[in-house]
PDB file of C-alpha atoms in Angstrom:
ATOM      1  CA  MET N  93       0.000   0.000   0.000  1.00 47.00           C
ATOM      2  CA  ASN N  94       1.290   3.459  -0.927  1.00 50.00           C
ATOM      3  CA  HIS N  95       1.325   5.786   2.091  1.00 49.00           C
ATOM      4  CA  GLN N  96       3.015   8.677   0.266  1.00 51.00           C
ATOM      5  CA  ARG N  97      -0.025  10.958   0.479  1.00 57.00           C
ATOM      6  CA  ALA N  98      -0.400  10.350   4.217  1.00 64.00           C
ATOM      7  CA  THR N  99       3.133  11.576   4.891  1.00 80.00           C
ATOM      8  CA  PRO N 100       3.469  15.367   5.157  1.00 81.00           C
ATOM      9  CA  THR N 101       6.291  16.841   3.124  1.00 87.00           C
ATOM     10  CA  VAL N 102       8.985  19.166   4.398  1.00 89.00           C
ATOM     11  CA  ALA N 103       7.346  22.031   2.497  1.00 90.00           C
ATOM     12  CA  GLN N 104       3.951  21.407   4.087  1.00 92.00           C
ATOM     13  CA  VAL N 105       5.357  21.225   7.596  1.00 93.00           C
ATOM     14  CA  ALA N 106       7.517  24.307   7.032  1.00 94.00           C
ATOM     15  CA  LEU N 107       4.633  26.423   5.717  1.00 95.00           C
ATOM     16  CA  ILE N 108       2.248  25.311   8.476  1.00 95.00           C
ATOM     17  CA  GLY N 109       5.003  25.909  11.022  1.00 95.00           C
ATOM     18  CA  LEU N 110       5.629  29.404   9.638  1.00 95.00           C
ATOM     19  CA  PHE N 111       1.899  30.153   9.695  1.00 93.00           C
ATOM     20  CA  VAL N 112       1.440  29.012  13.315  1.00 92.00           C
ATOM     21  CA  THR N 113       4.647  30.705  14.515  1.00 92.00           C
ATOM     22  CA  ALA N 114       3.631  34.041  12.979  1.00 90.00           C
ATOM     23  CA  LEU N 115       0.085  33.643  14.298  1.00 87.00           C
ATOM     24  CA  VAL N 116       1.214  33.029  17.882  1.00 85.00           C
ATOM     25  CA  THR N 117       3.697  35.894  17.660  1.00 85.00           C
ATOM     26  CA  ALA N 118       0.937  38.204  16.422  1.00 81.00           C
ATOM     27  CA  GLN N 119      -1.322  37.199  19.292  1.00 76.00           C
ATOM     28  CA  VAL N 120       1.202  37.956  22.042  1.00 78.00           C
ATOM     29  CA  THR N 121       2.407  41.231  20.481  1.00 78.00           C
ATOM     30  CA  ALA N 122      -0.977  42.678  19.456  1.00 71.00           C
ATOM     31  CA  SER N 123      -1.434  44.943  22.462  1.00 70.00           C
ATOM     32  CA  LYS N 124       1.651  47.083  21.803  1.00 76.00           C
ATOM     33  CA  ILE N 125       0.874  50.066  19.575  1.00 74.00           C
ATOM     34  CA  LEU N 126       3.812  51.164  17.432  1.00 77.00           C
ATOM     35  CA  ALA N 127       4.339  54.702  16.141  1.00 78.00           C
ATOM     36  CA  PHE N 128       6.664  55.505  13.244  1.00 79.00           C
ATOM     37  CA  SER N 129       7.561  59.027  12.178  1.00 81.00           C
ATOM     38  CA  LEU N 130       7.372  59.575   8.421  1.00 78.00           C
ATOM     39  CA  PRO N 131       9.674  61.920   6.477  1.00 82.00           C
ATOM     40  CA  PHE N 132       6.544  63.345   4.841  1.00 78.00           C
ATOM     41  CA  SER N 133       2.936  63.975   5.758  1.00 79.00           C
ATOM     42  CA  LEU N 134       0.064  61.929   4.365  1.00 72.00           C
ATOM     43  CA  PRO N 135      -3.618  62.865   4.201  1.00 71.00           C
ATOM     44  CA  ILE N 136      -5.633  61.768   7.259  1.00 67.00           C
ATOM     45  CA  ILE N 137      -2.753  60.140   9.184  1.00 71.00           C
ATOM     46  CA  GLY N 138      -0.273  63.022   9.006  1.00 75.00           C
ATOM     47  CA  ALA N 139       3.438  62.363   9.571  1.00 78.00           C
ATOM     48  CA  GLU N 140       3.055  59.450  11.985  1.00 77.00           C
ATOM     49  CA  LEU N 141       2.129  55.862  11.184  1.00 75.00           C
ATOM     50  CA  ALA N 142       0.416  54.044  14.063  1.00 74.00           C
ATOM     51  CA  LEU N 143      -0.148  50.296  14.018  1.00 74.00           C
ATOM     52  CA  PRO N 144      -0.242  47.318  16.387  1.00 73.00           C
ATOM     53  CA  GLY N 145       2.971  45.430  17.111  1.00 76.00           C
ATOM     54  CA  ALA N 146       1.436  42.352  15.503  1.00 77.00           C
ATOM     55  CA  ALA N 147       1.243  43.927  12.027  1.00 78.00           C
ATOM     56  CA  LEU N 148       4.397  42.349  10.584  1.00 81.00           C
ATOM     57  CA  ALA N 149       3.859  38.941  12.155  1.00 85.00           C
ATOM     58  CA  TYR N 150       0.249  38.879  10.995  1.00 82.00           C
ATOM     59  CA  ALA N 151       1.294  39.798   7.460  1.00 83.00           C
ATOM     60  CA  VAL N 152       3.557  36.729   7.444  1.00 89.00           C
ATOM     61  CA  THR N 153       0.502  34.520   8.085  1.00 88.00           C
ATOM     62  CA  PHE N 154      -0.974  35.693   4.769  1.00 86.00           C
ATOM     63  CA  LEU N 155       2.297  34.988   2.967  1.00 90.00           C
ATOM     64  CA  ALA N 156       2.347  31.453   4.381  1.00 93.00           C
ATOM     65  CA  SER N 157      -1.333  30.785   3.662  1.00 90.00           C
ATOM     66  CA  ASP N 158      -1.058  32.065   0.069  1.00 89.00           C
ATOM     67  CA  CYS N 159       1.924  29.789  -0.592  1.00 92.00           C
ATOM     68  CA  TYR N 160       0.038  26.877   0.959  1.00 94.00           C
ATOM     69  CA  ALA N 161      -3.117  27.676  -1.044  1.00 90.00           C
ATOM     70  CA  GLU N 162      -1.202  27.767  -4.332  1.00 90.00           C
ATOM     71  CA  LEU N 163       0.515  24.451  -3.643  1.00 92.00           C
ATOM     72  CA  TYR N 164      -2.060  22.381  -1.781  1.00 91.00           C
ATOM     73  CA  GLY N 165      -5.470  23.795  -2.609  1.00 89.00           C
ATOM     74  CA  ARG N 166      -8.391  25.581  -1.005  1.00 87.00           C
ATOM     75  CA  LYS N 167      -9.694  22.813   1.258  1.00 90.00           C
ATOM     76  CA  ALA N 168      -6.295  22.063   2.784  1.00 92.00           C
ATOM     77  CA  THR N 169      -5.627  25.765   3.374  1.00 91.00           C
ATOM     78  CA  GLN N 170      -8.992  26.388   5.026  1.00 90.00           C
ATOM     79  CA  ILE N 171      -8.265  23.506   7.402  1.00 93.00           C
ATOM     80  CA  VAL N 172      -4.967  25.159   8.371  1.00 92.00           C
ATOM     81  CA  VAL N 173      -6.649  28.562   8.796  1.00 89.00           C
ATOM     82  CA  ASN N 174      -9.538  27.290  10.919  1.00 90.00           C
ATOM     83  CA  VAL N 175      -7.388  25.007  13.069  1.00 92.00           C
ATOM     84  CA  GLY N 176      -5.123  28.026  13.590  1.00 88.00           C
ATOM     85  CA  PHE N 177      -8.157  29.996  14.761  1.00 86.00           C
ATOM     86  CA  ALA N 178      -8.981  27.304  17.333  1.00 87.00           C
ATOM     87  CA  LEU N 179      -5.367  27.208  18.502  1.00 85.00           C
ATOM     88  CA  ASN N 180      -5.572  30.939  19.260  1.00 81.00           C
ATOM     89  CA  PHE N 181      -7.751  30.019  22.225  1.00 84.00           C
ATOM     90  CA  VAL N 182      -5.134  27.512  23.416  1.00 85.00           C
ATOM     91  CA  VAL N 183      -2.488  30.248  23.321  1.00 81.00           C
ATOM     92  CA  LEU N 184      -4.728  32.643  25.235  1.00 79.00           C
ATOM     93  CA  ALA N 185      -5.669  29.994  27.807  1.00 84.00           C
ATOM     94  CA  LEU N 186      -2.021  29.131  28.438  1.00 84.00           C
ATOM     95  CA  VAL N 187      -0.991  32.789  28.727  1.00 80.00           C
ATOM     96  CA  TRP N 188      -3.882  33.780  30.986  1.00 81.00           C
ATOM     97  CA  SER N 189      -3.503  30.691  33.207  1.00 86.00           C
ATOM     98  CA  THR N 190       0.184  31.509  33.642  1.00 85.00           C
ATOM     99  CA  ILE N 191      -0.673  35.103  34.537  1.00 83.00           C
ATOM    100  CA  ALA N 192      -3.248  33.903  37.082  1.00 85.00           C
ATOM    101  CA  ALA N 193      -0.924  31.333  38.688  1.00 87.00           C
ATOM    102  CA  PRO N 194       0.872  32.272  41.959  1.00 87.00           C
ATOM    103  CA  ALA N 195       4.230  33.930  41.381  1.00 83.00           C
ATOM    104  CA  ALA N 196       7.424  33.780  43.400  1.00 85.00           C
ATOM    105  CA  ASP N 197       8.143  37.439  42.593  1.00 85.00           C
ATOM    106  CA  PRO N 198       5.078  39.739  42.381  1.00 83.00           C
ATOM    107  CA  ALA N 199       7.067  42.437  40.579  1.00 84.00           C
ATOM    108  CA  VAL N 200       8.097  40.035  37.815  1.00 80.00           C
ATOM    109  CA  ALA N 201       4.531  38.704  37.655  1.00 81.00           C
ATOM    110  CA  ALA N 202       3.181  42.223  37.118  1.00 81.00           C
ATOM    111  CA  GLU N 203       5.647  42.836  34.292  1.00 77.00           C
ATOM    112  CA  PHE N 204       4.737  39.493  32.742  1.00 75.00           C
ATOM    113  CA  ALA N 205       1.045  40.376  32.842  1.00 74.00           C
ATOM    114  CA  THR N 206       1.737  43.782  31.310  1.00 68.00           C
ATOM    115  CA  VAL N 207       3.737  42.332  28.416  1.00 67.00           C
ATOM    116  CA  LEU N 208       1.684  39.221  27.608  1.00 67.00           C
ATOM    117  CA  GLY N 209      -1.738  39.979  29.021  1.00 62.00           C
ATOM    118  CA  ALA N 210      -3.386  41.396  25.923  1.00 55.00           C
ATOM    119  CA  SER N 211      -6.516  43.375  26.696  1.00 59.00           C
ATOM    120  CA  THR N 212      -9.926  41.787  26.222  1.00 66.00           C
ATOM    121  CA  ASN N 213     -10.758  44.323  23.527  1.00 73.00           C
ATOM    122  CA  VAL N 214      -7.643  43.515  21.497  1.00 74.00           C
ATOM    123  CA  VAL N 215      -8.228  39.763  21.839  1.00 74.00           C
ATOM    124  CA  LEU N 216     -11.837  40.004  20.646  1.00 78.00           C
ATOM    125  CA  GLY N 217     -10.878  42.247  17.753  1.00 82.00           C
ATOM    126  CA  SER N 218      -7.977  40.099  16.600  1.00 80.00           C
ATOM    127  CA  LEU N 219      -9.889  36.805  16.775  1.00 82.00           C
ATOM    128  CA  LEU N 220     -12.920  38.089  14.866  1.00 89.00           C
ATOM    129  CA  ALA N 221     -10.732  39.788  12.263  1.00 88.00           C
ATOM    130  CA  TYR N 222      -8.638  36.638  11.860  1.00 84.00           C
ATOM    131  CA  VAL N 223     -11.426  34.150  11.180  1.00 88.00           C
ATOM    132  CA  VAL N 224     -13.164  36.436   8.667  1.00 92.00           C
ATOM    133  CA  SER N 225     -10.141  37.802   6.795  1.00 90.00           C
ATOM    134  CA  GLN N 226      -8.147  34.558   6.546  1.00 86.00           C
ATOM    135  CA  ASN N 227     -11.089  32.633   5.112  1.00 90.00           C
ATOM    136  CA  TRP N 228     -11.801  35.504   2.715  1.00 93.00           C
ATOM    137  CA  ASP N 229      -8.155  35.395   1.611  1.00 90.00           C
ATOM    138  CA  VAL N 230      -8.425  31.705   0.715  1.00 90.00           C
ATOM    139  CA  ILE N 231     -11.738  32.172  -1.134  1.00 92.00           C
ATOM    140  CA  VAL N 232     -10.528  35.113  -3.253  1.00 93.00           C
ATOM    141  CA  PHE N 233      -7.196  33.410  -3.992  1.00 90.00           C
ATOM    142  CA  HIS N 234      -8.924  30.346  -5.429  1.00 89.00           C
ATOM    143  CA  ARG N 235     -11.651  32.277  -7.246  1.00 91.00           C
ATOM    144  CA  ILE N 236      -8.892  34.036  -9.196  1.00 93.00           C
ATOM    145  CA  ARG N 237      -6.944  30.796  -9.639  1.00 89.00           C
ATOM    146  CA  ALA N 238     -10.017  29.162 -11.169  1.00 90.00           C
ATOM    147  CA  HIS N 239      -9.823  31.742 -13.988  1.00 89.00           C
ATOM    148  CA  THR N 240      -6.039  32.009 -14.374  1.00 88.00           C
ATOM    149  CA  GLY N 241      -4.744  28.496 -13.656  1.00 85.00           C
ATOM    150  CA  ARG N 242      -1.094  28.569 -12.679  1.00 82.00           C
ATOM    151  CA  GLU N 243      -0.579  31.898 -14.434  1.00 86.00           C
ATOM    152  CA  LYS N 244      -0.661  35.295 -12.692  1.00 88.00           C
ATOM    153  CA  LEU N 245       0.269  34.145  -9.201  1.00 89.00           C
ATOM    154  CA  TRP N 246       1.178  37.781  -8.512  1.00 89.00           C
ATOM    155  CA  LEU N 247      -2.438  38.791  -9.137  1.00 91.00           C
ATOM    156  CA  ARG N 248      -3.822  36.130  -6.791  1.00 89.00           C
ATOM    157  CA  ASN N 249      -1.360  37.002  -4.056  1.00 87.00           C
ATOM    158  CA  ILE N 250      -1.834  40.778  -4.164  1.00 89.00           C
ATOM    159  CA  ALA N 251      -5.619  40.784  -4.744  1.00 91.00           C
ATOM    160  CA  SER N 252      -6.409  38.212  -2.049  1.00 90.00           C
ATOM    161  CA  THR N 253      -4.033  39.688   0.522  1.00 87.00           C
ATOM    162  CA  ALA N 254      -4.925  43.324  -0.189  1.00 89.00           C
ATOM    163  CA  SER N 255      -8.670  42.704   0.115  1.00 92.00           C
ATOM    164  CA  SER N 256      -8.405  40.424   3.151  1.00 91.00           C
ATOM    165  CA  GLN N 257      -6.058  42.830   4.931  1.00 86.00           C
ATOM    166  CA  ALA N 258      -8.571  45.630   4.358  1.00 91.00           C
ATOM    167  CA  ILE N 259     -11.285  43.499   5.966  1.00 93.00           C
ATOM    168  CA  ASP N 260      -8.951  42.496   8.790  1.00 88.00           C
ATOM    169  CA  THR N 261      -7.928  46.087   9.525  1.00 88.00           C
ATOM    170  CA  VAL N 262     -11.476  47.467   9.576  1.00 90.00           C
ATOM    171  CA  ILE N 263     -12.799  44.652  11.794  1.00 92.00           C
ATOM    172  CA  PHE N 264      -9.854  44.691  14.195  1.00 85.00           C
ATOM    173  CA  VAL N 265      -9.674  48.451  14.714  1.00 84.00           C
ATOM    174  CA  SER N 266     -13.445  48.869  14.950  1.00 87.00           C
ATOM    175  CA  MET N 267     -13.872  46.021  17.421  1.00 86.00           C
ATOM    176  CA  ALA N 268     -10.777  46.624  19.552  1.00 78.00           C
ATOM    177  CA  PHE N 269     -11.005  50.406  19.833  1.00 80.00           C
ATOM    178  CA  ALA N 270     -14.725  51.218  19.492  1.00 83.00           C
ATOM    179  CA  ILE N 271     -17.285  48.387  19.594  1.00 83.00           C
ATOM    180  CA  ALA N 272     -15.819  46.251  22.390  1.00 79.00           C
ATOM    181  CA  PRO N 273     -15.011  49.215  24.689  1.00 78.00           C
ATOM    182  CA  ALA N 274     -18.540  50.566  24.179  1.00 81.00           C
ATOM    183  CA  ILE N 275     -20.252  47.226  24.860  1.00 81.00           C
ATOM    184  CA  LEU N 276     -17.983  45.909  27.627  1.00 71.00           C
ATOM    185  CA  GLY N 277     -17.196  49.243  29.253  1.00 70.00           C
ATOM    186  CA  ILE N 278     -13.470  48.434  29.222  1.00 63.00           C
ATOM    187  CA  GLY N 279     -11.023  51.009  27.938  1.00 61.00           C
ATOM    188  CA  THR N 280     -11.681  54.194  25.976  1.00 67.00           C
ATOM    189  CA  VAL N 281     -13.972  54.388  22.968  1.00 70.00           C
ATOM    190  CA  SER N 282     -12.046  56.026  20.125  1.00 69.00           C
ATOM    191  CA  GLY N 283     -13.727  58.631  17.968  1.00 70.00           C
ATOM    192  CA  GLY N 284     -14.398  58.377  14.253  1.00 72.00           C
ATOM    193  CA  SER N 285     -11.419  60.425  13.067  1.00 73.00           C
ATOM    194  CA  ALA N 286      -8.990  58.542  15.317  1.00 73.00           C
ATOM    195  CA  LEU N 287     -10.358  55.182  14.155  1.00 79.00           C
ATOM    196  CA  PHE N 288     -10.141  56.181  10.515  1.00 80.00           C
ATOM    197  CA  ALA N 289      -6.542  57.363  10.889  1.00 76.00           C
ATOM    198  CA  LEU N 290      -5.575  54.089  12.592  1.00 77.00           C
ATOM    199  CA  ILE N 291      -7.281  52.027   9.878  1.00 83.00           C
ATOM    200  CA  VAL N 292      -5.603  53.953   7.062  1.00 81.00           C
ATOM    201  CA  GLY N 293      -2.173  53.833   8.686  1.00 76.00           C
ATOM    202  CA  GLN N 294      -2.306  50.084   9.287  1.00 77.00           C
ATOM    203  CA  TYR N 295      -3.672  49.284   5.874  1.00 85.00           C
ATOM    204  CA  LEU N 296      -1.007  51.276   4.033  1.00 81.00           C
ATOM    205  CA  LEU N 297       1.706  49.214   5.705  1.00 79.00           C
ATOM    206  CA  LYS N 298      -0.140  45.933   5.101  1.00 79.00           C
ATOM    207  CA  LEU N 299      -0.654  46.807   1.439  1.00 84.00           C
ATOM    208  CA  LEU N 300       3.040  47.575   1.055  1.00 84.00           C
ATOM    209  CA  ILE N 301       3.903  44.223   2.615  1.00 82.00           C
ATOM    210  CA  ALA N 302       1.444  42.443   0.272  1.00 80.00           C
ATOM    211  CA  VAL N 303       3.279  43.900  -2.730  1.00 85.00           C
ATOM    212  CA  LEU N 304       6.763  43.265  -1.369  1.00 86.00           C
ATOM    213  CA  ASP N 305       6.090  39.652  -0.366  1.00 87.00           C
ATOM    214  CA  THR N 306       4.996  38.662  -3.901  1.00 88.00           C
ATOM    215  CA  PRO N 307       8.558  37.748  -5.027  1.00 91.00           C
ATOM    216  CA  VAL N 308       8.879  35.651  -1.867  1.00 91.00           C
ATOM    217  CA  VAL N 309       5.672  33.763  -2.699  1.00 90.00           C
ATOM    218  CA  TYR N 310       6.967  33.138  -6.223  1.00 90.00           C
ATOM    219  CA  ALA N 311      10.295  31.889  -4.884  1.00 93.00           C
ATOM    220  CA  VAL N 312       8.721  29.521  -2.344  1.00 92.00           C
ATOM    221  CA  VAL N 313       6.231  28.078  -4.834  1.00 91.00           C
ATOM    222  CA  SER N 314       8.934  27.665  -7.485  1.00 91.00           C
ATOM    223  CA  ILE N 315      11.287  25.864  -5.092  1.00 91.00           C
ATOM    224  CA  VAL N 316       8.579  23.492  -3.858  1.00 91.00           C
ATOM    225  CA  ARG N 317       7.369  22.691  -7.367  1.00 88.00           C
ATOM    226  CA  SER N 318      10.900  22.050  -8.540  1.00 87.00           C
ATOM    227  CA  ARG N 319      11.222  19.473  -5.758  1.00 81.00           C
ATOM    228  CA  ASN N 320       8.023  17.577  -6.530  1.00 67.00           C
ATOM    229  CA  GLY N 321      10.072  14.435  -6.638  1.00 53.00           C
ATOM    230  CA  ASP N 322      10.450  14.537  -2.834  1.00 43.00           C
ATOM    231  CA  GLY N 323       6.804  13.562  -2.373  1.00 43.00           C
ATOM    232  CA  THR N 324       5.139  16.948  -2.593  1.00 47.00           C
ATOM    233  CA  VAL N 325       1.701  16.551  -4.111  1.00 48.00           C
ATOM    234  CA  GLU N 326      -0.077  19.565  -5.553  1.00 50.00           C
ATOM    235  CA  THR N 327      -3.836  19.465  -5.044  1.00 50.00           C
ATOM    236  CA  PRO N 328      -5.277  22.742  -6.354  1.00 48.00           C
ATOM    237  CA  SER N 329      -8.917  21.850  -5.661  1.00 48.00           C
TER     238      SER N 329
END
């Protein structure tokens, strides 16, 4: 009996590992807001770009999922995305249980909670944004692939990531900084102009990353396809 299909390839494990690693990193760094000064001023956001610390790590999840979608198909990628969503709760449970556990040094425990204890608002926003945007990314990627075949990978990568990142940014910012604070009474409800500036700033960076990671997607897909003899099986369904 041939068990080749039941054995995961190095490429599959590496891409899933990259996806999960970036996802966990994004979860534990989401609560830190970064601010970058720009050498020029842009409409709405001005001369400062504000975004969550998870922006880069989260962008890597889309790179990994697009590579996986191109090589192994829609169904396999949606399994990875949705299992990743479930594993978010495992990460949060482990972090929160560690924060709640008795500590030998209260000062260290307080610092630990400050660094890793993401706020409830941020957690709700990131989880909702993740499950919607990642599944959208897979759907758009394969809708375009159905019309282009193997050609125009650049179009699939940029269009799926750009649209899904827009959805992710709007959901995350709205939930974390407006809807959740208003409903739960935790934190400060941000006004419309502040929300819009945060959405625009984050999306500009994410869009830039979507364009810049296209050569990386091409390189990964090309390398894996060139090594099909090692047991990699492409299933574009």
